Amino acid sequence: MVSRLGLHLTLKPSHLLLGELKLRCLATISQAYSITNEEVIIGSGVRPSGYYAAPNGPNINVKQHSRYQVGDTMEANCTSAFSNQIAKLLWQINDVEADPVYLIQYPARHESNLFSTALGLKFNVRANQFQKGEMTLKCTSMLFKVIYERSEETVLGGKQQSSGLHVSESSSSVHGSVMKATQSLNCVIGLIFFLHKWM
């Protein structure tokens, strides 16, 4: 598997230092070591599903109506428990990942070197989202450990071009099994520059 990320920008004087532009692309392979969920059922009100809830899992807060119907606006927030790193949150509607246009990103909060993240969900309820008069919302909180990292750096615009490579690699043990990263990473940067007088 190969991931590609392009970069397209119009250069400004603030991008250049002594006539040079430094670019760095960073690629990582991460492994989830903690996955927790909470699930609620929407229909005649809001109630816990009885599945997935964990003491250190995320918390779902739904703007409550007496009853949800087609056309109503659904608003909910998912907040991760505090941990020593920023959790990645994922919303699912009836076990299908929510459309990105439904999501509201919030900045992470930190207290005493611990972090908590929140992800909002807002959409107008459609008829096909109700199954037997109910809809399930699930939020998943994931914590990752980087097991392979590679970065490549290029300097453009000066008399010389230089490239530096920085690689770190480690293995991770999860549930007693050791996983090693053996994939090579390609970092592809596509650049279109309007350099004008700087080149």
Tab-separated table of N, CA and C in Angstrom, residues 16-155:
chain	number	residue	atom	x	y	z
A	16	LEU	N	10.063	32.035	2.109
A	16	LEU	CA	11.472	31.898	1.772
A	16	LEU	C	12.350	32.450	2.879
A	17	LEU	N	13.435	31.724	3.154
A	17	LEU	CA	14.443	32.162	4.108
A	17	LEU	C	15.768	32.235	3.368
A	18	LEU	N	16.279	33.450	3.215
A	18	LEU	CA	17.515	33.682	2.461
A	18	LEU	C	17.402	33.101	1.047
A	19	GLY	N	16.221	33.278	0.452
A	19	GLY	CA	16.025	32.837	-0.923
A	19	GLY	C	15.799	31.355	-1.099
A	20	GLU	N	15.633	30.619	-0.014
A	20	GLU	CA	15.463	29.175	-0.093
A	20	GLU	C	14.128	28.753	0.510
A	21	LEU	N	13.612	27.665	-0.017
A	21	LEU	CA	12.385	27.067	0.489
A	21	LEU	C	12.702	25.644	0.958
A	22	LYS	N	12.385	25.348	2.208
A	22	LYS	CA	12.639	24.019	2.763
A	22	LYS	C	11.327	23.250	2.844
A	23	LEU	N	11.308	22.055	2.264
A	23	LEU	CA	10.131	21.198	2.278
A	23	LEU	C	10.466	19.894	2.982
A	24	ARG	N	9.543	19.436	3.819
A	24	ARG	CA	9.735	18.140	4.473
A	24	ARG	C	8.435	17.357	4.405
A	25	CYS	N	8.549	16.102	4.006
A	25	CYS	CA	7.403	15.201	4.000
A	25	CYS	C	7.649	14.113	5.041
A	26	LEU	N	6.662	13.881	5.880
A	26	LEU	CA	6.780	12.901	6.957
A	26	LEU	C	5.748	11.799	6.751
A	27	ALA	N	6.190	10.557	6.772
A	27	ALA	CA	5.291	9.409	6.651
A	27	ALA	C	5.451	8.529	7.881
A	28	THR	N	4.325	8.050	8.411
A	28	THR	CA	4.365	7.188	9.593
A	28	THR	C	3.452	5.986	9.409
A	29	ILE	N	3.818	4.892	10.046
A	29	ILE	CA	2.933	3.735	10.186
A	29	ILE	C	2.633	3.612	11.675
A	30	SER	N	1.356	3.618	12.009
A	30	SER	CA	0.946	3.574	13.411
A	30	SER	C	0.122	2.334	13.686
A	31	GLN	N	0.139	1.921	14.933
A	31	GLN	CA	-0.615	0.742	15.358
A	31	GLN	C	-1.505	1.132	16.537
A	32	ALA	N	-2.793	0.824	16.428
A	32	ALA	CA	-3.720	1.140	17.512
A	32	ALA	C	-3.474	0.202	18.687
A	33	TYR	N	-3.318	0.771	19.877
A	33	TYR	CA	-3.137	-0.062	21.063
A	33	TYR	C	-4.313	0.071	22.034
A	34	SER	N	-5.225	0.995	21.739
A	34	SER	CA	-6.409	1.144	22.576
A	34	SER	C	-7.577	1.571	21.697
A	35	ILE	N	-8.660	0.785	21.710
A	35	ILE	CA	-9.868	1.107	20.957
A	35	ILE	C	-11.061	0.931	21.886
A	36	THR	N	-11.804	2.016	22.119
A	36	THR	CA	-12.984	1.962	22.983
A	36	THR	C	-14.157	2.609	22.253
A	37	ASN	N	-15.375	2.192	22.596
A	37	ASN	CA	-16.569	2.667	21.912
A	37	ASN	C	-17.673	3.013	22.890
A	38	GLU	N	-18.571	3.872	22.434
A	38	GLU	CA	-19.854	4.055	23.099
A	38	GLU	C	-20.915	4.159	22.009
A	39	GLU	N	-22.112	3.635	22.296
A	39	GLU	CA	-23.165	3.567	21.285
A	39	GLU	C	-24.494	3.980	21.913
A	40	VAL	N	-25.282	4.771	21.171
A	40	VAL	CA	-26.615	5.150	21.620
A	40	VAL	C	-27.612	4.854	20.506
A	41	ILE	N	-28.863	4.632	20.895
A	41	ILE	CA	-29.938	4.343	19.949
A	41	ILE	C	-30.896	5.529	19.941
A	42	ILE	N	-31.189	6.023	18.739
A	42	ILE	CA	-32.057	7.177	18.557
A	42	ILE	C	-33.388	6.691	18.001
A	43	GLY	N	-34.468	7.139	18.581
A	43	GLY	CA	-35.802	6.784	18.107
A	43	GLY	C	-36.795	7.585	18.900
A	44	SER	N	-37.492	6.910	19.770
A	44	SER	CA	-38.376	7.615	20.703
A	44	SER	C	-37.524	8.096	21.866
A	45	GLY	N	-36.712	9.130	21.599
A	45	GLY	CA	-35.754	9.618	22.580
A	45	GLY	C	-34.372	9.051	22.308
A	46	VAL	N	-33.510	9.089	23.321
A	46	VAL	CA	-32.131	8.612	23.217
A	46	VAL	C	-31.863	7.673	24.378
A	47	ARG	N	-31.282	6.526	24.085
A	47	ARG	CA	-30.957	5.593	25.171
A	47	ARG	C	-29.659	4.851	24.838
A	48	PRO	N	-28.893	4.445	25.854
A	48	PRO	CA	-27.680	3.661	25.605
A	48	PRO	C	-28.036	2.322	24.962
A	49	SER	N	-27.160	1.832	24.109
A	49	SER	CA	-27.430	0.565	23.440
A	49	SER	C	-27.151	-0.628	24.346
A	50	GLY	N	-26.310	-0.422	25.364
A	50	GLY	CA	-25.924	-1.542	26.218
A	50	GLY	C	-24.670	-2.243	25.741
A	51	TYR	N	-24.123	-1.804	24.606
A	51	TYR	CA	-22.902	-2.400	24.083
A	51	TYR	C	-21.763	-1.402	24.142
A	52	TYR	N	-20.547	-1.915	24.232
A	52	TYR	CA	-19.305	-1.172	24.011
A	52	TYR	C	-18.920	-0.197	25.112
A	53	ALA	N	-19.824	0.273	25.937
A	53	ALA	CA	-19.466	1.295	26.919
A	53	ALA	C	-18.354	0.787	27.833
A	54	ALA	N	-17.336	1.618	28.026
A	54	ALA	CA	-16.206	1.258	28.884
A	54	ALA	C	-15.893	2.435	29.795
A	55	PRO	N	-15.374	2.177	31.014
A	55	PRO	CA	-15.087	3.273	31.947
A	55	PRO	C	-14.148	4.326	31.362
A	56	ASN	N	-13.166	3.902	30.548
A	56	ASN	CA	-12.207	4.838	29.970
A	56	ASN	C	-12.525	5.145	28.517
A	57	GLY	N	-13.760	4.862	28.099
A	57	GLY	CA	-14.146	5.079	26.714
A	57	GLY	C	-14.666	6.487	26.477
A	58	PRO	N	-15.070	6.761	25.237
A	58	PRO	CA	-15.602	8.093	24.924
A	58	PRO	C	-17.004	8.281	25.499
A	59	ASN	N	-17.426	9.530	25.543
A	59	ASN	CA	-18.756	9.858	26.056
A	59	ASN	C	-19.552	10.566	24.962
A	60	ILE	N	-20.769	10.076	24.692
A	60	ILE	CA	-21.644	10.681	23.694
A	60	ILE	C	-22.678	11.555	24.390
A	61	ASN	N	-22.796	12.785	23.927
A	61	ASN	CA	-23.802	13.718	24.440
A	61	ASN	C	-24.680	14.147	23.270
A	62	VAL	N	-25.974	13.778	23.305
A	62	VAL	CA	-26.905	14.063	22.216
A	62	VAL	C	-27.864	15.156	22.651
A	63	LYS	N	-28.087	16.132	21.737
A	63	LYS	CA	-29.099	17.142	21.999
A	63	LYS	C	-30.462	16.464	21.899
A	64	GLN	N	-31.120	16.343	23.031
A	64	GLN	CA	-32.287	15.464	23.106
A	64	GLN	C	-33.571	16.126	22.607
A	65	HIS	N	-34.373	15.307	21.906
A	65	HIS	CA	-35.740	15.638	21.526
A	65	HIS	C	-36.637	14.604	22.211
A	66	SER	N	-37.914	14.927	22.311
A	66	SER	CA	-38.832	13.923	22.861
A	66	SER	C	-38.934	12.725	21.928
A	67	ARG	N	-38.806	12.975	20.615
A	67	ARG	CA	-38.811	11.898	19.626
A	67	ARG	C	-38.162	12.425	18.354
A	68	TYR	N	-37.327	11.610	17.738
A	68	TYR	CA	-36.669	12.004	16.503
A	68	TYR	C	-37.460	11.501	15.306
A	69	GLN	N	-37.615	12.383	14.296
A	69	GLN	CA	-38.337	12.041	13.083
A	69	GLN	C	-37.529	12.478	11.869
A	70	VAL	N	-37.924	11.982	10.703
A	70	VAL	CA	-37.273	12.367	9.453
A	70	VAL	C	-37.352	13.886	9.290
A	71	GLY	N	-36.211	14.501	8.948
A	71	GLY	CA	-36.138	15.946	8.777
A	71	GLY	C	-35.608	16.679	9.984
A	72	ASP	N	-35.635	16.024	11.163
A	72	ASP	CA	-35.081	16.653	12.364
A	72	ASP	C	-33.568	16.810	12.227
A	73	THR	N	-33.029	17.816	12.905
A	73	THR	CA	-31.576	17.998	12.948
A	73	THR	C	-30.999	17.224	14.123
A	74	MET	N	-30.095	16.307	13.814
A	74	MET	CA	-29.421	15.526	14.849
A	74	MET	C	-28.117	16.230	15.209
A	75	GLU	N	-27.917	16.502	16.486
A	75	GLU	CA	-26.690	17.122	16.973
A	75	GLU	C	-26.147	16.297	18.131
A	76	ALA	N	-24.888	15.910	18.033
A	76	ALA	CA	-24.257	15.117	19.089
A	76	ALA	C	-22.777	15.447	19.169
A	77	ASN	N	-22.208	15.272	20.336
A	77	ASN	CA	-20.769	15.429	20.542
A	77	ASN	C	-20.207	14.156	21.161
A	78	CYS	N	-19.018	13.793	20.731
A	78	CYS	CA	-18.292	12.666	21.317
A	78	CYS	C	-17.007	13.203	21.927
A	79	THR	N	-16.757	12.869	23.185
A	79	THR	CA	-15.578	13.361	23.888
A	79	THR	C	-14.777	12.184	24.421
A	80	SER	N	-13.495	12.181	24.134
A	80	SER	CA	-12.640	11.090	24.606
A	80	SER	C	-12.280	11.279	26.072
A	81	ALA	N	-11.932	10.183	26.720
A	81	ALA	CA	-11.408	10.268	28.085
A	81	ALA	C	-10.023	10.914	28.042
A	82	PHE	N	-9.602	11.500	29.165
A	82	PHE	CA	-8.264	12.098	29.217
A	82	PHE	C	-7.207	10.995	29.155
A	83	SER	N	-6.171	11.233	28.353
A	83	SER	CA	-5.065	10.278	28.230
A	83	SER	C	-3.790	11.059	27.954
A	84	ASN	N	-2.654	10.352	27.916
A	84	ASN	CA	-1.377	11.035	27.733
A	84	ASN	C	-1.076	11.363	26.278
A	85	GLN	N	-2.012	11.088	25.371
A	85	GLN	CA	-1.861	11.494	23.988
A	85	GLN	C	-3.235	11.814	23.406
A	86	ILE	N	-3.236	12.471	22.248
A	86	ILE	CA	-4.492	12.877	21.620
A	86	ILE	C	-5.129	11.684	20.919
A	87	ALA	N	-6.388	11.402	21.257
A	87	ALA	CA	-7.106	10.277	20.670
A	87	ALA	C	-7.703	10.677	19.321
A	88	LYS	N	-7.830	9.687	18.449
A	88	LYS	CA	-8.545	9.876	17.188
A	88	LYS	C	-9.977	9.375	17.386
A	89	LEU	N	-10.952	10.204	17.002
A	89	LEU	CA	-12.353	9.851	17.176
A	89	LEU	C	-12.999	9.555	15.826
A	90	LEU	N	-13.938	8.611	15.837
A	90	LEU	CA	-14.638	8.199	14.621
A	90	LEU	C	-16.122	8.041	14.914
A	91	TRP	N	-16.974	8.687	14.105
A	91	TRP	CA	-18.420	8.542	14.223
A	91	TRP	C	-18.927	7.546	13.192
A	92	GLN	N	-19.883	6.695	13.615
A	92	GLN	CA	-20.573	5.793	12.704
A	92	GLN	C	-22.079	5.935	12.895
A	93	ILE	N	-22.803	5.903	11.780
A	93	ILE	CA	-24.265	5.919	11.796
A	93	ILE	C	-24.732	4.579	11.252
A	94	ASN	N	-25.401	3.789	12.081
A	94	ASN	CA	-25.819	2.431	11.689
A	94	ASN	C	-24.634	1.618	11.166
A	95	ASP	N	-23.503	1.698	11.883
A	95	ASP	CA	-22.283	0.942	11.579
A	95	ASP	C	-21.615	1.350	10.277
A	96	VAL	N	-21.967	2.515	9.730
A	96	VAL	CA	-21.310	3.056	8.536
A	96	VAL	C	-20.650	4.376	8.925
A	97	GLU	N	-19.389	4.563	8.519
A	97	GLU	CA	-18.673	5.780	8.885
A	97	GLU	C	-19.433	7.013	8.415
A	98	ALA	N	-19.551	8.004	9.287
A	98	ALA	CA	-20.313	9.213	8.986
A	98	ALA	C	-19.648	10.022	7.883
A	99	ASP	N	-20.471	10.647	7.065
A	99	ASP	CA	-19.986	11.531	6.003
A	99	ASP	C	-19.173	12.666	6.630
A	100	PRO	N	-17.977	12.977	6.090
A	100	PRO	CA	-17.148	14.045	6.680
A	100	PRO	C	-17.862	15.396	6.784
A	101	VAL	N	-18.861	15.657	5.898
A	101	VAL	CA	-19.558	16.949	5.973
A	101	VAL	C	-20.428	17.046	7.221
A	102	TYR	N	-20.697	15.920	7.881
A	102	TYR	CA	-21.480	15.924	9.119
A	102	TYR	C	-20.635	16.269	10.340
A	103	LEU	N	-19.310	16.236	10.205
A	103	LEU	CA	-18.427	16.310	11.373
A	103	LEU	C	-18.047	17.746	11.712
A	104	ILE	N	-17.892	17.988	13.011
A	104	ILE	CA	-17.440	19.284	13.523
A	104	ILE	C	-16.193	19.031	14.367
A	105	GLN	N	-15.069	19.600	13.945
A	105	GLN	CA	-13.808	19.403	14.657
A	105	GLN	C	-13.669	20.435	15.770
A	106	TYR	N	-13.248	19.979	16.939
A	106	TYR	CA	-12.996	20.865	18.074
A	106	TYR	C	-11.530	20.737	18.492
A	107	PRO	N	-10.935	21.820	19.003
A	107	PRO	CA	-9.545	21.717	19.477
A	107	PRO	C	-9.450	20.812	20.705
A	108	ALA	N	-8.283	20.183	20.852
A	108	ALA	CA	-8.055	19.302	22.006
A	108	ALA	C	-7.945	20.134	23.285
A	109	ARG	N	-8.393	19.547	24.407
A	109	ARG	CA	-8.236	20.166	25.717
A	109	ARG	C	-7.127	19.433	26.468
A	110	HIS	N	-6.413	20.146	27.315
A	110	HIS	CA	-5.383	19.475	28.115
A	110	HIS	C	-5.427	19.968	29.556
A	111	GLU	N	-5.227	19.008	30.450
A	111	GLU	CA	-5.169	19.279	31.882
A	111	GLU	C	-4.111	18.376	32.494
A	112	SER	N	-3.163	18.969	33.197
A	112	SER	CA	-2.109	18.209	33.891
A	112	SER	C	-1.427	17.204	32.957
A	113	ASN	N	-1.034	17.689	31.770
A	113	ASN	CA	-0.322	16.861	30.778
A	113	ASN	C	-1.164	15.719	30.208
A	114	LEU	N	-2.477	15.774	30.377
A	114	LEU	CA	-3.378	14.805	29.764
A	114	LEU	C	-4.258	15.525	28.749
A	115	PHE	N	-4.691	14.774	27.716
A	115	PHE	CA	-5.428	15.370	26.615
A	115	PHE	C	-6.800	14.719	26.454
A	116	SER	N	-7.762	15.529	26.017
A	116	SER	CA	-9.085	15.034	25.664
A	116	SER	C	-9.502	15.700	24.355
A	117	THR	N	-10.086	14.937	23.448
A	117	THR	CA	-10.533	15.474	22.172
A	117	THR	C	-12.044	15.328	22.048
A	118	ALA	N	-12.640	16.148	21.187
A	118	ALA	CA	-14.083	16.107	20.958
A	118	ALA	C	-14.358	16.211	19.464
A	119	LEU	N	-15.380	15.489	19.015
A	119	LEU	CA	-15.783	15.508	17.607
A	119	LEU	C	-17.296	15.607	17.555
A	120	GLY	N	-17.794	16.659	16.891
A	120	GLY	CA	-19.222	16.869	16.781
A	120	GLY	C	-19.815	16.172	15.568
A	121	LEU	N	-21.117	15.927	15.633
A	121	LEU	CA	-21.864	15.297	14.544
A	121	LEU	C	-23.162	16.069	14.374
A	122	LYS	N	-23.444	16.551	13.148
A	122	LYS	CA	-24.666	17.325	12.900
A	122	LYS	C	-25.172	17.025	11.496
A	123	PHE	N	-26.435	16.588	11.390
A	123	PHE	CA	-27.021	16.295	10.082
A	123	PHE	C	-28.533	16.260	10.202
A	124	ASN	N	-29.189	16.368	9.072
A	124	ASN	CA	-30.648	16.246	9.019
A	124	ASN	C	-31.007	14.780	8.804
A	125	VAL	N	-31.861	14.252	9.646
A	125	VAL	CA	-32.204	12.828	9.626
A	125	VAL	C	-32.970	12.500	8.344
A	126	ARG	N	-32.534	11.411	7.659
A	126	ARG	CA	-33.195	10.933	6.450
A	126	ARG	C	-33.930	9.635	6.744
A	127	ALA	N	-34.906	9.329	5.905
A	127	ALA	CA	-35.736	8.138	6.121
A	127	ALA	C	-34.919	6.860	6.098
A	128	ASN	N	-33.905	6.780	5.196
A	128	ASN	CA	-33.131	5.545	5.089
A	128	ASN	C	-32.169	5.337	6.249
A	129	GLN	N	-32.074	6.322	7.166
A	129	GLN	CA	-31.213	6.165	8.342
A	129	GLN	C	-31.956	5.503	9.500
A	130	PHE	N	-33.257	5.350	9.391
A	130	PHE	CA	-34.041	4.654	10.409
A	130	PHE	C	-34.242	3.197	10.004
A	131	GLN	N	-33.897	2.305	10.898
A	131	GLN	CA	-34.115	0.872	10.690
A	131	GLN	C	-35.078	0.406	11.768
A	132	LYS	N	-36.298	0.047	11.343
A	132	LYS	CA	-37.367	-0.318	12.287
A	132	LYS	C	-37.614	0.808	13.286
A	133	GLY	N	-37.567	2.042	12.779
A	133	GLY	CA	-37.869	3.201	13.604
A	133	GLY	C	-36.742	3.672	14.493
A	134	GLU	N	-35.558	3.090	14.333
A	134	GLU	CA	-34.433	3.478	15.185
A	134	GLU	C	-33.165	3.695	14.356
A	135	MET	N	-32.258	4.462	14.926
A	135	MET	CA	-30.963	4.748	14.314
A	135	MET	C	-29.895	4.612	15.389
A	136	THR	N	-28.764	4.003	15.030
A	136	THR	CA	-27.678	3.795	15.987
A	136	THR	C	-26.516	4.732	15.694
A	137	LEU	N	-26.061	5.422	16.705
A	137	LEU	CA	-24.866	6.260	16.612
A	137	LEU	C	-23.771	5.633	17.470
A	138	LYS	N	-22.591	5.479	16.881
A	138	LYS	CA	-21.472	4.914	17.640
A	138	LYS	C	-20.246	5.801	17.478
A	139	CYS	N	-19.575	6.058	18.588
A	139	CYS	CA	-18.327	6.818	18.567
A	139	CYS	C	-17.199	5.910	19.047
A	140	THR	N	-16.118	5.894	18.294
A	140	THR	CA	-14.946	5.084	18.624
A	140	THR	C	-13.769	5.995	18.915
A	141	SER	N	-13.077	5.710	20.003
A	141	SER	CA	-11.875	6.448	20.384
A	141	SER	C	-10.674	5.527	20.229
A	142	MET	N	-9.639	5.993	19.528
A	142	MET	CA	-8.461	5.166	19.244
A	142	MET	C	-7.180	5.892	19.646
A	143	LEU	N	-6.280	5.167	20.282
A	143	LEU	CA	-4.953	5.671	20.608
A	143	LEU	C	-3.935	4.859	19.812
A	144	PHE	N	-2.948	5.554	19.219
A	144	PHE	CA	-1.990	4.908	18.328
A	144	PHE	C	-0.562	5.061	18.843
A	145	LYS	N	0.268	4.083	18.491
A	145	LYS	CA	1.702	4.157	18.737
A	145	LYS	C	2.414	4.090	17.397
A	146	VAL	N	3.338	5.024	17.139
A	146	VAL	CA	4.104	5.029	15.890
A	146	VAL	C	5.124	3.909	15.934
A	147	ILE	N	5.089	3.022	14.927
A	147	ILE	CA	6.050	1.918	14.882
A	147	ILE	C	7.060	2.081	13.746
A	148	TYR	N	6.811	3.016	12.844
A	148	TYR	CA	7.774	3.282	11.762
A	148	TYR	C	7.582	4.720	11.310
A	149	GLU	N	8.675	5.424	11.123
A	149	GLU	CA	8.596	6.816	10.703
A	149	GLU	C	9.728	7.132	9.747
A	150	ARG	N	9.379	7.881	8.689
A	150	ARG	CA	10.401	8.262	7.719
A	150	ARG	C	10.086	9.662	7.210
A	151	SER	N	11.102	10.495	7.110
A	151	SER	CA	10.898	11.832	6.574
A	151	SER	C	11.985	12.144	5.558
A	152	GLU	N	11.615	12.950	4.587
A	152	GLU	CA	12.574	13.383	3.578
A	152	GLU	C	12.478	14.892	3.433
A	153	GLU	N	13.627	15.533	3.317
A	153	GLU	CA	13.685	16.982	3.287
A	153	GLU	C	14.406	17.452	2.035
A	154	THR	N	13.876	18.507	1.397
A	154	THR	CA	14.471	19.074	0.192
A	154	THR	C	14.501	20.586	0.322
A	155	VAL	N	15.606	21.191	-0.109
A	155	VAL	CA	15.754	22.642	-0.105
A	155	VAL	C	15.768	23.107	-1.555
